PDB file of C-alpha atoms in Angstrom:
ATOM      1  CA  UNK A 220     120.253 -66.979  48.183  1.00  0.00           C
ATOM      2  CA  UNK A 221     119.423 -65.621  51.587  1.00  0.00           C
ATOM      3  CA  UNK A 222     121.843 -64.613  54.091  1.00  0.00           C
ATOM      4  CA  UNK A 223     120.889 -64.148  57.762  1.00  0.00           C
ATOM      5  CA  UNK A 224     123.567 -62.538  59.733  1.00  0.00           C
ATOM      6  CA  UNK A 225     121.327 -61.024  62.519  1.00  0.00           C
ATOM      7  CA  UNK A 226     121.207 -64.126  64.945  1.00  0.00           C
ATOM      8  CA  UNK A 227     123.888 -66.524  66.369  1.00  0.00           C
ATOM      9  CA  UNK A 228     124.283 -68.531  64.784  1.00  0.00           C
ATOM     10  CA  UNK A 229     124.479 -67.109  61.270  1.00  0.00           C
ATOM     11  CA  UNK A 230     122.630 -69.017  58.332  1.00  0.00           C
ATOM     12  CA  UNK A 231     123.422 -68.911  54.411  1.00  0.00           C
ATOM     13  CA  UNK A 232     120.184 -70.695  52.264  1.00  0.00           C
ATOM     14  CA  UNK A 233     121.236 -70.969  48.759  1.00  0.00           C
ATOM     15  CA  UNK A 234     122.741 -73.029  45.512  1.00  0.00           C
ATOM     16  CA  UNK A 235     126.051 -74.024  46.417  1.00  0.00           C
ATOM     17  CA  UNK A 236     127.882 -76.059  43.521  1.00  0.00           C
ATOM     18  CA  UNK A 237     124.812 -77.490  41.989  1.00  0.00           C
ATOM     19  CA  UNK A 238     123.019 -78.242  45.646  1.00  0.00           C
ATOM     20  CA  UNK A 239     120.625 -76.860  47.785  1.00  0.00           C
ATOM     21  CA  UNK A 240     122.327 -76.107  51.102  1.00  0.00           C
ATOM     22  CA  UNK A 241     121.531 -74.806  54.789  1.00  0.00           C
ATOM     23  CA  UNK A 242     125.048 -73.692  55.798  1.00  0.00           C
ATOM     24  CA  UNK A 243     125.622 -72.646  59.583  1.00  0.00           C
ATOM     25  CA  UNK A 244     128.041 -69.775  58.489  1.00  0.00           C
ATOM     26  CA  UNK A 245     128.886 -69.056  62.422  1.00  0.00           C
ATOM     27  CA  UNK A 246     130.295 -72.854  62.888  1.00  0.00           C
ATOM     28  CA  UNK A 247     131.091 -73.596  59.433  1.00  0.00           C
ATOM     29  CA  UNK A 248     128.752 -76.799  58.784  1.00  0.00           C
ATOM     30  CA  UNK A 249     126.390 -77.866  56.486  1.00  0.00           C
ATOM     31  CA  UNK A 250     122.968 -78.177  58.155  1.00  0.00           C
ATOM     32  CA  UNK A 251     121.050 -79.615  55.252  1.00  0.00           C
ATOM     33  CA  UNK A 252     122.274 -80.432  52.020  1.00  0.00           C
ATOM     34  CA  UNK A 253     119.891 -81.596  48.786  1.00  0.00           C
ATOM     35  CA  UNK A 254     121.578 -82.537  45.759  1.00  0.00           C
ATOM     36  CA  UNK A 255     120.137 -84.835  42.846  1.00  0.00           C
ATOM     37  CA  UNK A 256     120.820 -87.882  44.340  1.00  0.00           C
ATOM     38  CA  UNK A 257     120.739 -87.554  48.310  1.00  0.00           C
ATOM     39  CA  UNK A 258     119.379 -85.456  50.940  1.00  0.00           C
ATOM     40  CA  UNK A 259     121.740 -85.056  54.304  1.00  0.00           C
ATOM     41  CA  UNK A 260     120.584 -83.839  57.582  1.00  0.00           C
ATOM     42  CA  UNK A 261     123.422 -82.863  59.735  1.00  0.00           C
ATOM     43  CA  UNK A 262     121.763 -83.002  63.077  1.00  0.00           C
ATOM     44  CA  UNK A 263     118.318 -84.268  64.395  1.00  0.00           C
ATOM     45  CA  UNK A 264     115.340 -84.207  62.298  1.00  0.00           C
ATOM     46  CA  UNK A 265     112.026 -83.113  64.354  1.00  0.00           C
ATOM     47  CA  UNK A 266     109.044 -84.457  62.248  1.00  0.00           C
ATOM     48  CA  UNK A 267     105.565 -83.861  64.088  1.00  0.00           C
ATOM     49  CA  UNK A 268     103.234 -85.095  61.255  1.00  0.00           C
ATOM     50  CA  UNK A 269     105.027 -88.355  60.290  1.00  0.00           C
ATOM     51  CA  UNK A 270     107.390 -89.215  57.382  1.00  0.00           C
ATOM     52  CA  UNK A 271     106.503 -91.001  54.214  1.00  0.00           C
ATOM     53  CA  UNK A 272     109.036 -93.418  52.533  1.00  0.00           C
ATOM     54  CA  UNK A 273     108.619 -94.860  49.293  1.00  0.00           C
ATOM     55  CA  UNK A 274     112.393 -95.918  49.150  1.00  0.00           C
ATOM     56  CA  UNK A 275     114.967 -97.485  51.101  1.00  0.00           C
ATOM     57  CA  UNK A 276     116.121 -96.179  54.510  1.00  0.00           C
ATOM     58  CA  UNK A 277     119.726 -96.920  54.926  1.00  0.00           C
ATOM     59  CA  UNK A 278     122.309 -95.517  57.560  1.00  0.00           C
ATOM     60  CA  UNK A 279     124.835 -96.583  60.178  1.00  0.00           C
ATOM     61  CA  UNK A 280     123.370 -94.915  63.408  1.00  0.00           C
ATOM     62  CA  UNK A 281     120.145 -95.752  65.568  1.00  0.00           C
ATOM     63  CA  UNK A 282     116.663 -95.246  64.842  1.00  0.00           C
ATOM     64  CA  UNK A 283     115.282 -93.796  68.340  1.00  0.00           C
ATOM     65  CA  UNK A 284     111.828 -93.003  68.404  1.00  0.00           C
ATOM     66  CA  UNK A 285     110.933 -90.873  71.773  1.00  0.00           C
ATOM     67  CA  UNK A 286     108.306 -91.910  74.244  1.00  0.00           C
ATOM     68  CA  UNK A 287     104.843 -91.126  73.666  1.00  0.00           C
ATOM     69  CA  UNK A 288     101.963 -92.587  71.949  1.00  0.00           C
ATOM     70  CA  UNK A 289     100.567 -96.116  71.942  1.00  0.00           C
ATOM     71  CA  UNK A 290     102.156 -97.132  68.788  1.00  0.00           C
ATOM     72  CA  UNK A 291     106.059 -96.430  69.038  1.00  0.00           C
ATOM     73  CA  UNK A 292     107.083 -98.125  66.201  1.00  0.00           C
ATOM     74  CA  UNK A 293     104.450 -99.302  63.590  1.00  0.00           C
ATOM     75  CA  UNK A 294     105.032-100.828  60.199  1.00  0.00           C
ATOM     76  CA  UNK A 295     102.710-101.547  57.577  1.00  0.00           C
ATOM     77  CA  UNK A 296     102.240-103.092  54.086  1.00  0.00           C
ATOM     78  CA  UNK A 297      99.477-101.567  52.254  1.00  0.00           C
ATOM     79  CA  UNK A 298     100.328-103.306  49.116  1.00  0.00           C
ATOM     80  CA  UNK A 299      99.688-106.669  50.610  1.00  0.00           C
ATOM     81  CA  UNK A 300     103.304-107.967  50.033  1.00  0.00           C
ATOM     82  CA  UNK A 301     105.254-109.729  53.125  1.00  0.00           C
ATOM     83  CA  UNK A 302     106.776-107.616  55.703  1.00  0.00           C
ATOM     84  CA  UNK A 303     110.391-108.275  56.138  1.00  0.00           C
ATOM     85  CA  UNK A 304     112.785-107.262  58.853  1.00  0.00           C
ATOM     86  CA  UNK A 305     116.094-108.930  58.086  1.00  0.00           C
ATOM     87  CA  UNK A 306     119.716-108.368  59.471  1.00  0.00           C
ATOM     88  CA  UNK A 307     121.698-108.556  55.945  1.00  0.00           C
ATOM     89  CA  UNK A 308     124.786-109.686  57.665  1.00  0.00           C
ATOM     90  CA  UNK A 309     125.350-113.195  59.574  1.00  0.00           C
ATOM     91  CA  UNK A 310     124.391-111.653  62.816  1.00  0.00           C
ATOM     92  CA  UNK A 311     121.147-112.145  65.039  1.00  0.00           C
ATOM     93  CA  UNK A 312     118.141-109.985  65.268  1.00  0.00           C
ATOM     94  CA  UNK A 313     116.931-109.178  69.043  1.00  0.00           C
ATOM     95  CA  UNK A 314     113.704-107.621  70.452  1.00  0.00           C
ATOM     96  CA  UNK A 315     112.936-106.520  73.876  1.00  0.00           C
ATOM     97  CA  UNK A 316     110.668-104.621  76.048  1.00  0.00           C
ATOM     98  CA  UNK A 317     111.122-102.567  79.211  1.00  0.00           C
ATOM     99  CA  UNK A 318     114.915-101.593  78.041  1.00  0.00           C
ATOM    100  CA  UNK A 319     115.793-105.518  77.898  1.00  0.00           C
ATOM    101  CA  UNK A 320     117.755-106.310  74.785  1.00  0.00           C
ATOM    102  CA  UNK A 321     116.977-109.767  73.857  1.00  0.00           C
ATOM    103  CA  UNK A 322     113.959-110.980  75.124  1.00  0.00           C
ATOM    104  CA  UNK A 323     112.832-112.533  71.722  1.00  0.00           C
ATOM    105  CA  UNK A 324     116.069-113.511  69.772  1.00  0.00           C
ATOM    106  CA  UNK A 325     116.310-114.686  66.283  1.00  0.00           C
ATOM    107  CA  UNK A 326     119.884-116.571  65.978  1.00  0.00           C
ATOM    108  CA  UNK A 327     121.913-116.697  62.802  1.00  0.00           C
ATOM    109  CA  UNK A 328     120.659-119.826  60.853  1.00  0.00           C
ATOM    110  CA  UNK A 329     116.824-119.055  62.360  1.00  0.00           C
ATOM    111  CA  UNK A 330     116.804-120.840  65.858  1.00  0.00           C
ATOM    112  CA  UNK A 331     114.351-118.565  67.730  1.00  0.00           C
ATOM    113  CA  UNK A 332     115.061-118.044  71.773  1.00  0.00           C
ATOM    114  CA  UNK A 333     112.668-116.597  74.351  1.00  0.00           C
ATOM    115  CA  UNK A 334     114.570-116.006  77.447  1.00  0.00           C
ATOM    116  CA  UNK A 335     118.166-117.093  75.896  1.00  0.00           C
ATOM    117  CA  UNK A 336     120.473-115.426  73.081  1.00  0.00           C
ATOM    118  CA  UNK A 337     121.726-118.910  72.183  1.00  0.00           C
ATOM    119  CA  UNK A 338     119.009-121.124  71.329  1.00  0.00           C
ATOM    120  CA  UNK A 339     119.929-124.701  70.816  1.00  0.00           C
ATOM    121  CA  UNK A 340     116.538-125.717  68.985  1.00  0.00           C
ATOM    122  CA  UNK A 341     114.218-124.305  66.669  1.00  0.00           C
ATOM    123  CA  UNK A 342     112.332-122.917  69.483  1.00  0.00           C
ATOM    124  CA  UNK A 343     113.913-122.576  72.952  1.00  0.00           C
ATOM    125  CA  UNK A 344     111.671-120.928  75.724  1.00  0.00           C
ATOM    126  CA  UNK A 345     114.014-120.530  79.264  1.00  0.00           C
ATOM    127  CA  UNK A 346     112.078-118.982  81.883  1.00  0.00           C
ATOM    128  CA  UNK A 347     115.030-119.567  84.387  1.00  0.00           C
ATOM    129  CA  UNK A 348     118.026-121.901  83.816  1.00  0.00           C
ATOM    130  CA  UNK A 349     118.267-125.171  85.263  1.00  0.00           C
ATOM    131  CA  UNK A 350     121.963-125.006  84.762  1.00  0.00           C
ATOM    132  CA  UNK A 351     121.804-128.237  82.512  1.00  0.00           C
ATOM    133  CA  UNK A 352     125.216-129.488  81.697  1.00  0.00           C
ATOM    134  CA  UNK A 353     124.444-130.935  78.286  1.00  0.00           C
ATOM    135  CA  UNK A 354     124.225-129.964  74.872  1.00  0.00           C
ATOM    136  CA  UNK A 355     120.520-130.305  73.245  1.00  0.00           C
ATOM    137  CA  UNK A 356     120.341-132.790  70.874  1.00  0.00           C
ATOM    138  CA  UNK A 357     120.342-131.640  67.194  1.00  0.00           C
ATOM    139  CA  UNK A 358     117.217-133.368  66.297  1.00  0.00           C
ATOM    140  CA  UNK A 359     115.291-131.483  68.869  1.00  0.00           C
ATOM    141  CA  UNK A 360     112.982-129.078  67.624  1.00  0.00           C
ATOM    142  CA  UNK A 361     111.542-127.733  71.171  1.00  0.00           C
ATOM    143  CA  UNK A 362     113.069-126.831  74.185  1.00  0.00           C
ATOM    144  CA  UNK A 363     111.320-125.393  77.537  1.00  0.00           C
ATOM    145  CA  UNK A 364     113.152-124.816  80.602  1.00  0.00           C
ATOM    146  CA  UNK A 365     112.569-123.620  83.897  1.00  0.00           C
ATOM    147  CA  UNK A 366     114.278-123.890  87.010  1.00  0.00           C
ATOM    148  CA  UNK A 367     111.411-125.525  89.082  1.00  0.00           C
ATOM    149  CA  UNK A 368     108.214-127.188  87.946  1.00  0.00           C
ATOM    150  CA  UNK A 369     108.025-126.728  83.910  1.00  0.00           C
ATOM    151  CA  UNK A 370     104.634-127.187  82.310  1.00  0.00           C
ATOM    152  CA  UNK A 371     103.521-127.016  78.683  1.00  0.00           C
ATOM    153  CA  UNK A 372      99.763-126.357  78.363  1.00  0.00           C
ATOM    154  CA  UNK A 373      97.745-127.404  75.487  1.00  0.00           C
ATOM    155  CA  UNK A 374      94.005-125.829  76.070  1.00  0.00           C
ATOM    156  CA  UNK A 375      91.013-126.577  73.972  1.00  0.00           C
ATOM    157  CA  UNK A 376      87.322-125.655  74.319  1.00  0.00           C
ATOM    158  CA  UNK A 377      85.075-127.896  77.004  1.00  0.00           C
ATOM    159  CA  UNK A 378      83.680-130.067  74.568  1.00  0.00           C
ATOM    160  CA  UNK A 379      86.872-130.592  72.256  1.00  0.00           C
ATOM    161  CA  UNK A 380      90.234-132.491  72.314  1.00  0.00           C
ATOM    162  CA  UNK A 381      93.702-131.671  73.126  1.00  0.00           C
ATOM    163  CA  UNK A 382      96.173-133.734  71.184  1.00  0.00           C
ATOM    164  CA  UNK A 383      99.711-134.512  70.692  1.00  0.00           C
ATOM    165  CA  UNK A 384     100.545-136.342  67.354  1.00  0.00           C
ATOM    166  CA  UNK A 385     103.125-138.600  66.395  1.00  0.00           C
ATOM    167  CA  UNK A 386     103.613-138.768  62.774  1.00  0.00           C
ATOM    168  CA  UNK A 387     106.162-139.657  60.075  1.00  0.00           C
ATOM    169  CA  UNK A 388     105.920-138.946  56.455  1.00  0.00           C
ATOM    170  CA  UNK A 389     103.233-141.356  55.717  1.00  0.00           C
ATOM    171  CA  UNK A 390     100.927-139.930  58.265  1.00  0.00           C
ATOM    172  CA  UNK A 391     100.705-137.225  60.483  1.00  0.00           C
ATOM    173  CA  UNK A 392      99.145-139.125  63.387  1.00  0.00           C
ATOM    174  CA  UNK A 393     100.582-142.476  63.471  1.00  0.00           C
ATOM    175  CA  UNK A 394     100.404-142.498  67.527  1.00  0.00           C
ATOM    176  CA  UNK A 395      98.641-140.181  69.722  1.00  0.00           C
ATOM    177  CA  UNK A 396      98.361-138.824  72.963  1.00  0.00           C
ATOM    178  CA  UNK A 397      94.894-137.142  73.414  1.00  0.00           C
ATOM    179  CA  UNK A 398      92.599-135.894  76.084  1.00  0.00           C
ATOM    180  CA  UNK A 399      88.635-135.570  75.415  1.00  0.00           C
ATOM    181  CA  UNK A 400      87.296-132.580  77.889  1.00  0.00           C
ATOM    182  CA  UNK A 401      83.803-133.711  77.083  1.00  0.00           C
ATOM    183  CA  UNK A 402      84.044-136.724  79.216  1.00  0.00           C
ATOM    184  CA  UNK A 403      87.407-136.076  81.021  1.00  0.00           C
ATOM    185  CA  UNK A 404      89.276-139.101  79.350  1.00  0.00           C
ATOM    186  CA  UNK A 405      92.903-139.605  78.537  1.00  0.00           C
ATOM    187  CA  UNK A 406      93.994-141.782  75.419  1.00  0.00           C
ATOM    188  CA  UNK A 407      97.066-143.505  73.920  1.00  0.00           C
ATOM    189  CA  UNK A 408      97.057-144.761  70.321  1.00  0.00           C
ATOM    190  CA  UNK A 409      99.686-146.647  68.569  1.00  0.00           C
TER     191      UNK A 409
END
């Protein structure tokens, strides 16, 4: 064991009750506690060289990454398996940039909203609300909304086609709307 009583706060480092502990004896608090099953740090942990994690990270607080560097949060899977981010409760999952909380929102049930926290279709993109007073049909899979001109772009190379297919269980393109960029023609097929 080691006991530092020359500075304030004073520290004790040693084995206490079968655990390795670093204690702030001035303020009567454990700063680091290592047992056979857990490691507890009571204050902030500042790691300059990175942390390698092979098990689960659990907790109830926030994971805050200070500014600096291009990759603030980077997760990689070197084993080739799936990378999973999940909320184990019935709550939603949100992503934001520039201090916004929910620019991309995945609702409980799987609907995805961009610009909305309550997507009413599998994918709902709202640039600005039109103030619509109706509920979108449950069979609608895509909603694009903008208070003003609203457009969807299907872009292809100059010598290719841009196509919307209308399919059923027997054929993906029973009907279509297609634009041929090579000869600037629009076709409808049923």
